[in-house]
Structure formats: C-alpha cells, structure tokens
CSV table of C-alpha atoms in Angstrom, one decimal:
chain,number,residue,atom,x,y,z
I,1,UNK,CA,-9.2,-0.7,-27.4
I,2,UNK,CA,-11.9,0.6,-25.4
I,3,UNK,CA,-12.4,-2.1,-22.8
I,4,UNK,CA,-11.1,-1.3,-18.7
I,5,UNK,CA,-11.6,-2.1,-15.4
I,6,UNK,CA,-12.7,1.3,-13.6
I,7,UNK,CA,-11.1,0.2,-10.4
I,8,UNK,CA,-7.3,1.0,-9.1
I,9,UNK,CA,-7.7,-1.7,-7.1
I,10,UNK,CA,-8.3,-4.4,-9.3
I,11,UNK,CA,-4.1,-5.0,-9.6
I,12,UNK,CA,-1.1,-3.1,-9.7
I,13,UNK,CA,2.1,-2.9,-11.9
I,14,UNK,CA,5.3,-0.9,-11.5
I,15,UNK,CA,8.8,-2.0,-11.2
I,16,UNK,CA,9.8,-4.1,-8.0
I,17,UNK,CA,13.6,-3.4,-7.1
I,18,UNK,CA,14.9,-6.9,-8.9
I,19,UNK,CA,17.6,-9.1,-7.2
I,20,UNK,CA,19.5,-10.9,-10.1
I,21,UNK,CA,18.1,-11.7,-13.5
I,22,UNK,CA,15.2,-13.5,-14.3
I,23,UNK,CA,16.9,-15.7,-17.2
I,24,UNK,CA,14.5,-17.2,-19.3
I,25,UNK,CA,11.2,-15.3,-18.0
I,26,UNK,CA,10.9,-12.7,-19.7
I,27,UNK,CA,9.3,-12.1,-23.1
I,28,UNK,CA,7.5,-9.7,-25.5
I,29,UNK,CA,4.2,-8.2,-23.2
I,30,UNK,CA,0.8,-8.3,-25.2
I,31,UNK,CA,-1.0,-5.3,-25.2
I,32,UNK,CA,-4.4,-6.7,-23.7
I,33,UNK,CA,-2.8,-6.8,-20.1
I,34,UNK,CA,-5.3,-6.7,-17.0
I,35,UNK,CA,-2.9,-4.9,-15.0
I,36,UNK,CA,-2.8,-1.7,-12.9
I,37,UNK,CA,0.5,-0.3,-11.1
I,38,UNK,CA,1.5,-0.5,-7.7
I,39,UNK,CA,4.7,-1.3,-8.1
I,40,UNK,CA,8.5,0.1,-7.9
I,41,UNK,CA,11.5,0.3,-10.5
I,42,UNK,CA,14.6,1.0,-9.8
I,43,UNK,CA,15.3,4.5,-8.3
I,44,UNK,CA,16.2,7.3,-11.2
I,45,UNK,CA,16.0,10.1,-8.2
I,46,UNK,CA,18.8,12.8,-8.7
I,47,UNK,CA,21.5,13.1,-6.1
I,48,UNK,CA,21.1,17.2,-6.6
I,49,UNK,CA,18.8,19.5,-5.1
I,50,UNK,CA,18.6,22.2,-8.0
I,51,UNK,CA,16.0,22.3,-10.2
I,52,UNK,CA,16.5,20.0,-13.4
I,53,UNK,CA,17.6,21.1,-16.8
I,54,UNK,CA,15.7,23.3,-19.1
I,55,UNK,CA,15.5,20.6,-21.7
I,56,UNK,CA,14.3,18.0,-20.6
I,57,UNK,CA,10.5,17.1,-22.7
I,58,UNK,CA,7.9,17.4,-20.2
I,59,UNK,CA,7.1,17.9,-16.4
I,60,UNK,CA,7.0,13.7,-16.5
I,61,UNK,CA,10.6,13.7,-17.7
I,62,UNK,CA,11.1,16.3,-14.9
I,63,UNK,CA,9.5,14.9,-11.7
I,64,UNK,CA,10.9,11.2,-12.9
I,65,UNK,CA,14.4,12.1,-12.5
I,66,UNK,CA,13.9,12.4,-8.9
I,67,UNK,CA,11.5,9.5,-8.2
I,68,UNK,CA,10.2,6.6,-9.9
I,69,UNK,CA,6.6,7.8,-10.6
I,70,UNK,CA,4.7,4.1,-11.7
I,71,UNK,CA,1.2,4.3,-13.4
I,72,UNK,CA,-1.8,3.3,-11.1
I,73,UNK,CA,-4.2,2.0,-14.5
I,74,UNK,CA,-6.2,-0.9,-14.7
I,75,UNK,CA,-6.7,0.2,-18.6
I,76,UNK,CA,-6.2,-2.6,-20.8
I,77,UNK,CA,-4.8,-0.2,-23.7
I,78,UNK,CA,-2.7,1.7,-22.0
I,79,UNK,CA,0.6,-0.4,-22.2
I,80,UNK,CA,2.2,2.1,-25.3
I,81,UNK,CA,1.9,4.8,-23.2
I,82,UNK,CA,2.8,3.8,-20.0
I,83,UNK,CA,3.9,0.2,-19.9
I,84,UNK,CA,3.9,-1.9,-17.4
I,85,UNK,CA,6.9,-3.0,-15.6
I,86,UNK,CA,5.7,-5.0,-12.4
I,87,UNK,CA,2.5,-6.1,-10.9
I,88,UNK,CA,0.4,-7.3,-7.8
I,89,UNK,CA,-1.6,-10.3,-8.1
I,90,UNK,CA,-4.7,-9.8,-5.5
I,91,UNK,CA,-8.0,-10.8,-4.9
I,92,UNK,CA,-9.4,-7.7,-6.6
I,93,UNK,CA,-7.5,-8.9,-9.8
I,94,UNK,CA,-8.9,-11.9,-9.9
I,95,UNK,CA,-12.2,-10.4,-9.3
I,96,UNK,CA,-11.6,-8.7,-12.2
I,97,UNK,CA,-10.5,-11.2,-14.1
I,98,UNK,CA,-13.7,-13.2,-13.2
I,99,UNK,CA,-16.1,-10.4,-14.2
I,100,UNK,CA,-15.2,-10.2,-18.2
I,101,UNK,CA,-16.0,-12.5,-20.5
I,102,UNK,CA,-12.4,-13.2,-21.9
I,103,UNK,CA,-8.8,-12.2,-20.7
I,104,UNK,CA,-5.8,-14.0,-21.3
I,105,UNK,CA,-6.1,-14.7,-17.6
I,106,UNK,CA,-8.8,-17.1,-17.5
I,107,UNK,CA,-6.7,-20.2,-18.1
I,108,UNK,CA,-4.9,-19.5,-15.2
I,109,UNK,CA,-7.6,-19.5,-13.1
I,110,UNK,CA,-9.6,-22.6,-14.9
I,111,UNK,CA,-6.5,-24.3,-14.2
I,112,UNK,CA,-6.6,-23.3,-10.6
I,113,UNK,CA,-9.9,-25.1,-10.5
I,114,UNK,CA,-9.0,-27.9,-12.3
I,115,UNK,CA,-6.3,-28.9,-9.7
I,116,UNK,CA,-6.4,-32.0,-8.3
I,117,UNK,CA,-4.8,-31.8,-5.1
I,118,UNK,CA,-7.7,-29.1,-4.2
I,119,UNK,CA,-10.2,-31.2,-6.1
I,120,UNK,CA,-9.4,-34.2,-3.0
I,121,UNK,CA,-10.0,-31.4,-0.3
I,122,UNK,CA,-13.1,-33.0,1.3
I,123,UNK,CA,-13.7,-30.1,3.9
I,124,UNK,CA,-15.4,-27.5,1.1
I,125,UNK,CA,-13.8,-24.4,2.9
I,126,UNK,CA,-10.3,-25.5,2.7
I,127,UNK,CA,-11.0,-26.8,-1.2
I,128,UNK,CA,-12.3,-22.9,-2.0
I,129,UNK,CA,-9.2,-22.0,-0.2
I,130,UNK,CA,-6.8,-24.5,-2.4
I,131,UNK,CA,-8.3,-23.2,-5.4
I,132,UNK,CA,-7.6,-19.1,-4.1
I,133,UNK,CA,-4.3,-19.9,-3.5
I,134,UNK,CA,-3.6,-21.9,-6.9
I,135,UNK,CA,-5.7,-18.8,-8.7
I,136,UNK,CA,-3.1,-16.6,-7.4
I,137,UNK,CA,0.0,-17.9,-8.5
I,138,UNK,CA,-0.9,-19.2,-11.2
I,139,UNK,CA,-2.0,-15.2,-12.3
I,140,UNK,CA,1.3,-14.4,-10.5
I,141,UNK,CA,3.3,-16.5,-12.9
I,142,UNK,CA,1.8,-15.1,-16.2
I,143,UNK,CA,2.0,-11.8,-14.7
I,144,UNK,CA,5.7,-13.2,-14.1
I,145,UNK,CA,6.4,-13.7,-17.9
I,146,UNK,CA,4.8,-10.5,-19.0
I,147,UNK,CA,6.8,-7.7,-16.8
I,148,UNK,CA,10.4,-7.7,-16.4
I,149,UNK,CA,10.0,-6.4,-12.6
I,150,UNK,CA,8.6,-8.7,-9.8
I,151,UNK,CA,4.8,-9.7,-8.7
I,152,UNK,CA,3.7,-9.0,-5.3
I,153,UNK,CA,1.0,-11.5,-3.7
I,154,UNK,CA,-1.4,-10.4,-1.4
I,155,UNK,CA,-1.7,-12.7,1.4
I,156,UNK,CA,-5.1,-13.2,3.0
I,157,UNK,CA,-6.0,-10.8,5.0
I,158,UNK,CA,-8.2,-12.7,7.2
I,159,UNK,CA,-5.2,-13.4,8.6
I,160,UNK,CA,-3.6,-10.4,9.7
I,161,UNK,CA,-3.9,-11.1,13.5
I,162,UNK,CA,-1.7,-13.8,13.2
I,163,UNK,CA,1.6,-14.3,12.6
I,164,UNK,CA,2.6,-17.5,12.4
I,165,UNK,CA,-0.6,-17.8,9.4
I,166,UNK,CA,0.7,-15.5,7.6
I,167,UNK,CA,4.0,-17.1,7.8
I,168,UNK,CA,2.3,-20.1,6.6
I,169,UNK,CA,0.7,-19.0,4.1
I,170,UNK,CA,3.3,-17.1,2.5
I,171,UNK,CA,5.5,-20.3,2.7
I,172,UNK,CA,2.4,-22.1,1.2
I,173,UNK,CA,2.5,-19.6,-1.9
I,174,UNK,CA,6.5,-19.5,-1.9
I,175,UNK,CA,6.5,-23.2,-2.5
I,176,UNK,CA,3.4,-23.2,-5.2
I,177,UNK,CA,5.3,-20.6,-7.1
I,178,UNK,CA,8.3,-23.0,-7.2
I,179,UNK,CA,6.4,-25.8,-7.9
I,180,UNK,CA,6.3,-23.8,-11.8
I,181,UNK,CA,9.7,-22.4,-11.8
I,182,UNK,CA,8.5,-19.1,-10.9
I,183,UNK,CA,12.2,-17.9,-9.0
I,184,UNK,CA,12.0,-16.6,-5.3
I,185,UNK,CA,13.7,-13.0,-6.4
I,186,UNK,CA,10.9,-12.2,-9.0
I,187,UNK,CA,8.6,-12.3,-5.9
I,188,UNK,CA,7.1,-9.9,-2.9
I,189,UNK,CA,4.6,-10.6,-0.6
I,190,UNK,CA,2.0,-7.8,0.6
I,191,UNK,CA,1.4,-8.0,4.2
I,192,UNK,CA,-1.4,-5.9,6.1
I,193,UNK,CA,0.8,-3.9,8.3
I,194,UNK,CA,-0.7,-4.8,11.7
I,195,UNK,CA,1.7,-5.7,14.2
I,196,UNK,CA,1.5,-9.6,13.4
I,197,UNK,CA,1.6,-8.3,10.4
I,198,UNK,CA,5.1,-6.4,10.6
I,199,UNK,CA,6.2,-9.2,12.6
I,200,UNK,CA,5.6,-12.1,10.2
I,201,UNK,CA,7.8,-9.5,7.7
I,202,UNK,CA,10.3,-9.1,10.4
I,203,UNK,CA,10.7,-13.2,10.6
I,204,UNK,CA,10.3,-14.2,6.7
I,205,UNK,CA,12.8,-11.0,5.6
I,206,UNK,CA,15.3,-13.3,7.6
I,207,UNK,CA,14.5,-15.7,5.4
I,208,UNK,CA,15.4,-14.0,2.4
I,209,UNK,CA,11.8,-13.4,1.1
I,210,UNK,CA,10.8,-10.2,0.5
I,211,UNK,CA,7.8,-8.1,1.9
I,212,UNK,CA,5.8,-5.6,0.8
I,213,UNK,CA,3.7,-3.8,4.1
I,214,UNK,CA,0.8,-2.1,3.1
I,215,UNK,CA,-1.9,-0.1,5.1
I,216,UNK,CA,0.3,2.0,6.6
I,217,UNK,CA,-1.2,5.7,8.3
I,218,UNK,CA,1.1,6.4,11.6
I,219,UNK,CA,4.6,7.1,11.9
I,220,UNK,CA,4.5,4.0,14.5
I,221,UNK,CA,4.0,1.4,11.8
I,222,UNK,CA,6.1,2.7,9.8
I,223,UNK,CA,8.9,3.1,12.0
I,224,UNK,CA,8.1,-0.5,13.0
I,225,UNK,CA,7.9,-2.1,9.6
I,226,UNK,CA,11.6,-0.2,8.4
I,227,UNK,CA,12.6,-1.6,11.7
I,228,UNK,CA,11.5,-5.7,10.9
I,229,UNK,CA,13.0,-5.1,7.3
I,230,UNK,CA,10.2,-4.7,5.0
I,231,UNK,CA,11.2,-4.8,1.4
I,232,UNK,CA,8.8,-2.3,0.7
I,233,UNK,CA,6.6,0.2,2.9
I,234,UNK,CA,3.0,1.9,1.0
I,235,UNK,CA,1.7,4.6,2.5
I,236,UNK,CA,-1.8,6.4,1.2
I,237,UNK,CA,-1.4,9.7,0.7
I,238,UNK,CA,-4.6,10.7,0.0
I,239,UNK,CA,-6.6,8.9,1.9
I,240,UNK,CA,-5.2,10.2,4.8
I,241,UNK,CA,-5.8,13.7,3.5
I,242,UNK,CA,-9.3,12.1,3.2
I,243,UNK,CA,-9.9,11.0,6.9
I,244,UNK,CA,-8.4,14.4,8.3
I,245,UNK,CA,-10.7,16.4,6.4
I,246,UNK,CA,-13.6,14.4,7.7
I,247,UNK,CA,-12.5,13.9,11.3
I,248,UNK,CA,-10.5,15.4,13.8
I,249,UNK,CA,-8.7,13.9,17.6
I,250,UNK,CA,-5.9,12.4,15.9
I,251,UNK,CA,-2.5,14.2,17.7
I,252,UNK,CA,-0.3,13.1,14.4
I,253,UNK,CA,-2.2,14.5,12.0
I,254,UNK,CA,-3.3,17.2,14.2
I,255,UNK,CA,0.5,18.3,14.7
I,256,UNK,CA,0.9,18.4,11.1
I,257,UNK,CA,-1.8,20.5,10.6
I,258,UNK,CA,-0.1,23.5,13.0
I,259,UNK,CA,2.5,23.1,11.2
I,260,UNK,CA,1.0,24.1,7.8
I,261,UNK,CA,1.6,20.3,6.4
I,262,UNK,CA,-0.6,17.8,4.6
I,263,UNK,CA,-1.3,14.7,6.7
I,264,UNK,CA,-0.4,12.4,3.7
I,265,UNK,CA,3.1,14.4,2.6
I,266,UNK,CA,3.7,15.0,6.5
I,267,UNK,CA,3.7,11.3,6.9
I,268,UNK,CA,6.0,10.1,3.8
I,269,UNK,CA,8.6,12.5,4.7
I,270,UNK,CA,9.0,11.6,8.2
I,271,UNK,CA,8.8,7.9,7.3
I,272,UNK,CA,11.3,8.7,4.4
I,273,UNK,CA,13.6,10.4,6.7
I,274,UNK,CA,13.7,8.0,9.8
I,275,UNK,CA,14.4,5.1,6.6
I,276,UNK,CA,17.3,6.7,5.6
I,277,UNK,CA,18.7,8.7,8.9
I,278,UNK,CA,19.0,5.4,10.7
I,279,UNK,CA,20.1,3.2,7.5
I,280,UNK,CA,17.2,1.0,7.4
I,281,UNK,CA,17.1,-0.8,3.6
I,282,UNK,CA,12.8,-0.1,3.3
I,283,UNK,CA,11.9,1.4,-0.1
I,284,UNK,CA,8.9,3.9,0.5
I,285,UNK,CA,6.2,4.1,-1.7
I,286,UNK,CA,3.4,7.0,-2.2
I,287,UNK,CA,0.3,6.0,-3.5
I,288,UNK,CA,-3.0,7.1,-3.5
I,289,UNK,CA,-2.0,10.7,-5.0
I,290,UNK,CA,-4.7,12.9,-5.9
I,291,UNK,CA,-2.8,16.0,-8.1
I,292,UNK,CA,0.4,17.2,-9.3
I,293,UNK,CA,1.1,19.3,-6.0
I,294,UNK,CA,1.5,15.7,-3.9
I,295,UNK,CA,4.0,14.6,-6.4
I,296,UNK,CA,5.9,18.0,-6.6
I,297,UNK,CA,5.7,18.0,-3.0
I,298,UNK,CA,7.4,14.4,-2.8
I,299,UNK,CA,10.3,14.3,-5.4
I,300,UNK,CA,12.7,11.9,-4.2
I,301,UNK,CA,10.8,9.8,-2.6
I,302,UNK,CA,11.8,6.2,-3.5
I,303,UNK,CA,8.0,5.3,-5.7
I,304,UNK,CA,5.0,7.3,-6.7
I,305,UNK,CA,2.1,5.3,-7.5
I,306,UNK,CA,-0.2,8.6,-9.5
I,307,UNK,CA,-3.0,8.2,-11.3
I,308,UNK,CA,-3.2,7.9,-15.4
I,309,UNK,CA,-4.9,11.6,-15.5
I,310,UNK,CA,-2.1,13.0,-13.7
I,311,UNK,CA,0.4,11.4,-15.7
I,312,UNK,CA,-1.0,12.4,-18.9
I,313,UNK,CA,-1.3,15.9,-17.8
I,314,UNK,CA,2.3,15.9,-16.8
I,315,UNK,CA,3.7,13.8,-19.7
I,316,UNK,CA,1.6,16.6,-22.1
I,317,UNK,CA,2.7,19.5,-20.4
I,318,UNK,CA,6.4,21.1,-21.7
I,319,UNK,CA,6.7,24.1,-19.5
I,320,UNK,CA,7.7,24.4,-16.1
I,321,UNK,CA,4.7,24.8,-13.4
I,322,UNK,CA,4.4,28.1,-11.7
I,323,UNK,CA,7.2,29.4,-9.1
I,324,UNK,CA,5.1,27.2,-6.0
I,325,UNK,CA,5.9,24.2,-7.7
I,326,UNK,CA,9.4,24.0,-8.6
I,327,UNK,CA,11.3,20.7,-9.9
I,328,UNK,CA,13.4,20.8,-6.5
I,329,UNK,CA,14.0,17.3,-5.0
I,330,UNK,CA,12.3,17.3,-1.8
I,331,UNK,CA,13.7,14.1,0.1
I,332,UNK,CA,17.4,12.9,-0.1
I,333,UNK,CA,19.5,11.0,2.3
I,334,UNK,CA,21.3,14.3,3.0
I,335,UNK,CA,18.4,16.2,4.4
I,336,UNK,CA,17.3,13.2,6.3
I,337,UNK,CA,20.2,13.9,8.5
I,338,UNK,CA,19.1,17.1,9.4
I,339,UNK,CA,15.5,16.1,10.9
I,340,UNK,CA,14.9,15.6,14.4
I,341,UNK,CA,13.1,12.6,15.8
I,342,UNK,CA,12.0,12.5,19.4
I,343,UNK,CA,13.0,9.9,22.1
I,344,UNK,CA,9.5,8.6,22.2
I,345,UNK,CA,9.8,7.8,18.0
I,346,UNK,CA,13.1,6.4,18.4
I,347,UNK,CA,12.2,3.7,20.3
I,348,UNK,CA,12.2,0.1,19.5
I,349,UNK,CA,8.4,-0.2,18.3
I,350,UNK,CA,6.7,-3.4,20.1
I,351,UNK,CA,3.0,-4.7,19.9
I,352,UNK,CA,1.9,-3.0,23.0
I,353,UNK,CA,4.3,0.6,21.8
I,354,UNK,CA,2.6,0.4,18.6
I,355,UNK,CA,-1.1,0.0,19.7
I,356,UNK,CA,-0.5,2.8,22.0
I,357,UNK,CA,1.1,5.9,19.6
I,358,UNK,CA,-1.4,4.4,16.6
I,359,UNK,CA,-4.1,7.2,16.3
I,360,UNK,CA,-7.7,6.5,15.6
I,361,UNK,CA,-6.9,7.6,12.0
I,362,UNK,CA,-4.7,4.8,11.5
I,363,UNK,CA,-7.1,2.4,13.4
I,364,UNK,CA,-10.2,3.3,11.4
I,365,UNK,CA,-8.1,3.2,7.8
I,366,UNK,CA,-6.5,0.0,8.8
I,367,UNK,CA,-9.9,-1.9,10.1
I,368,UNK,CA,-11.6,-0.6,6.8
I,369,UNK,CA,-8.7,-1.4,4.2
I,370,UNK,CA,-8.4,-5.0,6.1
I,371,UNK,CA,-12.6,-4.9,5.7
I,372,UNK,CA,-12.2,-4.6,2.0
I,373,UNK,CA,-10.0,-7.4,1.2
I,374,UNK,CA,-11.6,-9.7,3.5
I,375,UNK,CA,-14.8,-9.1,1.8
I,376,UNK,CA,-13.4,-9.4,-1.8
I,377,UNK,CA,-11.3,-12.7,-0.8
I,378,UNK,CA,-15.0,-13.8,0.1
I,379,UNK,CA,-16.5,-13.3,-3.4
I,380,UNK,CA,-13.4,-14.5,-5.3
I,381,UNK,CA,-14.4,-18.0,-3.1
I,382,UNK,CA,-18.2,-17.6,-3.3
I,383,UNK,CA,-18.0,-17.1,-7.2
I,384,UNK,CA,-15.5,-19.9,-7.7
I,385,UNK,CA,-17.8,-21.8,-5.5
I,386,UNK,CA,-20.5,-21.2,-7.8
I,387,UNK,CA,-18.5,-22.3,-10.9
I,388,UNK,CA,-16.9,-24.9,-9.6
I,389,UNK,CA,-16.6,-27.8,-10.8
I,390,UNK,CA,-15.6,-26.2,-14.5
I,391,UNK,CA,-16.1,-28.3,-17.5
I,392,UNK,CA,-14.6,-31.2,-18.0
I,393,UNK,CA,-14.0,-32.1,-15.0
C-alpha cells in the first residue's frame, strides 16, 4: 500500500513503559494504521560494555540490545516491518487524519463533533475547543486498542505559560478518557517543557499521572524536568546539531564544541548521566536522529526515536560498521557515576535558575516548537469549524 503521510510529525508510536496490564484492550492491529513513533518500550539495553556477539542478524539486532530504537514513520504500510507498539495522539495527527479522504480514524473524530455536551457550548471558541479535546481522546482510545504500549496526548500548547491550565486540562482529558474505559496506566501526557510546564509535571506526577516533557535543548530543563518527575524526557538531537551549525553565542553548546562533541549527543549524555547518578526515575528519549553515527554514538540510552531510512539500512546490513563505530554501549548507570557535574548544575532548578542558565538555543527552539503546535491546534479548530455541524446533525 502506497498511501503516507510525508510528515514525522503527524503522530508517533513506540512502546511507553506500561504499568500493569491493560486486560481487555488489546487486540489484533490492522495494517492501515495512521501512526508514526515517538514512543518507548521497555528497555532491552545490555548491562555489558563489550561489543555484542558475532551472531546476532543485523546492526538493528546489534544497536537494539542496548537501547530501545522505536520507528519514527507515519507510513501506513509499514506495520510488518516495523510495528507499532505505542502512539501519541496530537494535533498534527488529527491534521492528518482530516486531510485524507478515509482512515479508520474518521469516526472518531465525526463522533467528536457529534457530541452533545460541545454541541450546547454557546460561546463558539469554547465549543471548537470541546470538540479538540473530544477529537483527541477519542483518537487516543482507538489508538489505545491498536498498540499494546500507552498513548501520549499532547496538551495544548497555548497553554504552556500556565500551570494551573495545563493542570486543568490534563485533568479535563484524564476524566474524558475515563468516561470510555480508557485506564489511567495506558496513558501519558506531553507537556511543553517550559517551566510551568515542568511544574504542572512536577504537581500531576504526584498524582500518579504520568508526563511526557518534550522540547527539551539545555541541560537546565532537563535537569529540572528529572527533578519534578517526568515520566518521560525528549530531547532533539538533531535539531540542536541544526541550530549550532547555523548560529553561534550559546556557552552550552559552545563548550561542547571545544570539547570535540556534538551539541545533540553532548546533551543526552549529560542529561542521561545526571538521571541516573542522582537516581531520578526519568526515561530519556533521542529523537530527531539524522544517521547511524547518532545512534552508535548513544547506545544505552533508554529510547531512540530514528528514522524508517535509518532503520532499514541498519536492519539490511549483516556486518559490523567500520572500527569508529563499534557496538559498544555508550551510557550505563555505571559510567554515570564517574561524570562530574558542577555546583552550579547541581542545584535545585527554579523558574528564575532556569530562565537564567537557558541559552538562546534553547529559547529560539522552544518559542518555535511551541509556534508550531499553536498554529496546527489553530487549523485542527478552523477546519472543524468549517465542517461543523456534520451530517445528521
């Protein structure tokens, strides 16, 4: 089958670590999924620091015995090859879903603007904004019954200055999902990690409910979301190679640049060391890798989110690479002893410590990452407010 969506960000799928079992949810996927992969399985990353065994099939059996390495595809044919284990529900997905004539999706979201209770919202704002939130779990909970891992819902980011919103909202979604049985455990939240941001996580991981931070590009906001709890911390690799390539006057990537290191890898591995040196529970995910060489060069990370191309090169390939890119796991608790961290890192990150060490690489991929999901919350609204009402109704 021929038909895609040629955008990573149009969902995401992987394996979310699961807490208990999901009796009852899960059943046989369908091939014509909608689904891309920014997600996280459970951790196969090898305790060892040698390089693996000489028979294992392929550099993809090789680098996934260190990390889980998750598919980032929004291919609808691509479930045989690498299937799908978890997913993130989004405004980009339902974008997607909107723009093609038929997916299996559709109901969900005809049934999102079907609902009643949004139907008797008078104020026309707040009835668009019923029928997003209904859209998204109502995806979220056929995603639910289609991958054996958990969903992760993006919450508004027109909200990401404000914590006590986003604390609202997710306890808005939180109580739609029960509403149709969809269980607390199969579920994450992705949060913009501002500092309301990695508050709101701070406040609703005492809760119990999990959180998934994403736009994260300093050590500060990392530091601060292992710190409030976060479930799960993203980092973008590549796009942080991006902006250092193109710009210059920020000290963090700057330092890792005398020191010979990529600004992306530099970043995961401090992040990944301070997680497990001061026995914070965070999961760390890559994404946003751009060749083999950021993946050799972050074995044992807890989640690599790679591109289809990359995996299929590695899943073809049955020889070892050359002697700069050994299988050698490159992050493990152990050696996350060994680094040093510096008085000013180790402190106990606050909104006013956090806007201060955040460089103007992490302020300019931040604003624009917020930009874009602003502005594609926007057209999910303005294209169900063109739609709306469906038919029969």
């Amino acid at each position: 089958m021929a038909i895609s969506l040629r955008s990573s960000s149009f969902a995401s799928l992987g394996h979310f670590p699961q807490v208990g079992k999901p009796s009852g949810w899960i059943r046989s996927p369908s091939r014509l999924l909608l689904l891309s992969t920014r997600s996280f399985p459970r951790i196969f990353a090898s305790s060892s620091s040698s390089s693996v065994d000489a028979d294992l099939n392929s550099e993809l059996d090789a680098v996934s015995s260190f990390s889980e390495i998750v598919p980032d595809t929004v291919v609808f044919d691509d479930f045989e090859r690498f299937p799908p284990t978890a997913a993130t529900v989004s405004s980009s997905l339902l974008l997607g879903i909107c723009s093609l004539p038929d997916t299996k999706f559709k109901s969900a979201i005809e049934t999102a603007l079907a609902d009643s209770e949004c139907y008797e919202q008078r104020d026309p704002s707040k009835r668009l904004s019923c029928f997003y939130d209904k859209a998204l779990v109502n995806v979220g909970a056929d995603l639910a019954m289609l991958v054996p891992g958990r969903v992760s819902t993006e919450v508004d980011a027109r909200l990401a200055y404000d914590t006590h919103a986003i604390i609202h909202k997710v306890h808005e979604l939180l109580k739609l999902y029960n509403e149709i049985e969809v269980p607390p455990e199969r579920l994450l939240f992705k949060i913009p990690s501002t500092w309301q941001g990695i508050e709101a996580s701070r406040l609703l991981e005492s809760e119990g409910i999990q959180t998934h931070l994403t736009f994260v590009y300093s050590f500060s906001q990392a530091a601060a979301a292992a710190q409030a709890g976060a479930s799960v911390i993203q980092i973008f690799v590549g796009r942080l190679r991006d902006w250092a390539r193109n710009h210059s006057g920020d000290p963090e990537i700057e330092a890792a640049s005398k020191r010979g290191e990529d600004a992306g890898v530099a970043l995961v591995t401090k992040a990944y060391n301070y997680i497990h040196k001061y026995g914070h529970k965070s999961r760390l995910m890559a994404a946003a890798i751009r060749n083999k060489q950021d993946i050799f060069s972050l074995l044992g990370v807890d989640y690599i989110i790679a591109p289809l191309k990359i995996l299929q090169s590695l899943k073809d390939s049955i020889t070892y690479p050359d002697e700069k890119y050994s299988y050698v796991r490159r992050l493990s608790p152990s050696s996350a002893m060994l680094y040093n961290f510096s008085e000013e890192e180790l402190v106990k990150w606050d909104q006013l410590s956090l806007a201060s060490a955040m460089g103007p690489a992490a302020e300019e991929l931040l604003t624009a990452g917020l930009e874009g999901y602003v502005n594609q919350a926007l057209r999910v609204e303005e294209h169900f407010g063109k739609i709306w009402p469906p038919p029969n109704v």
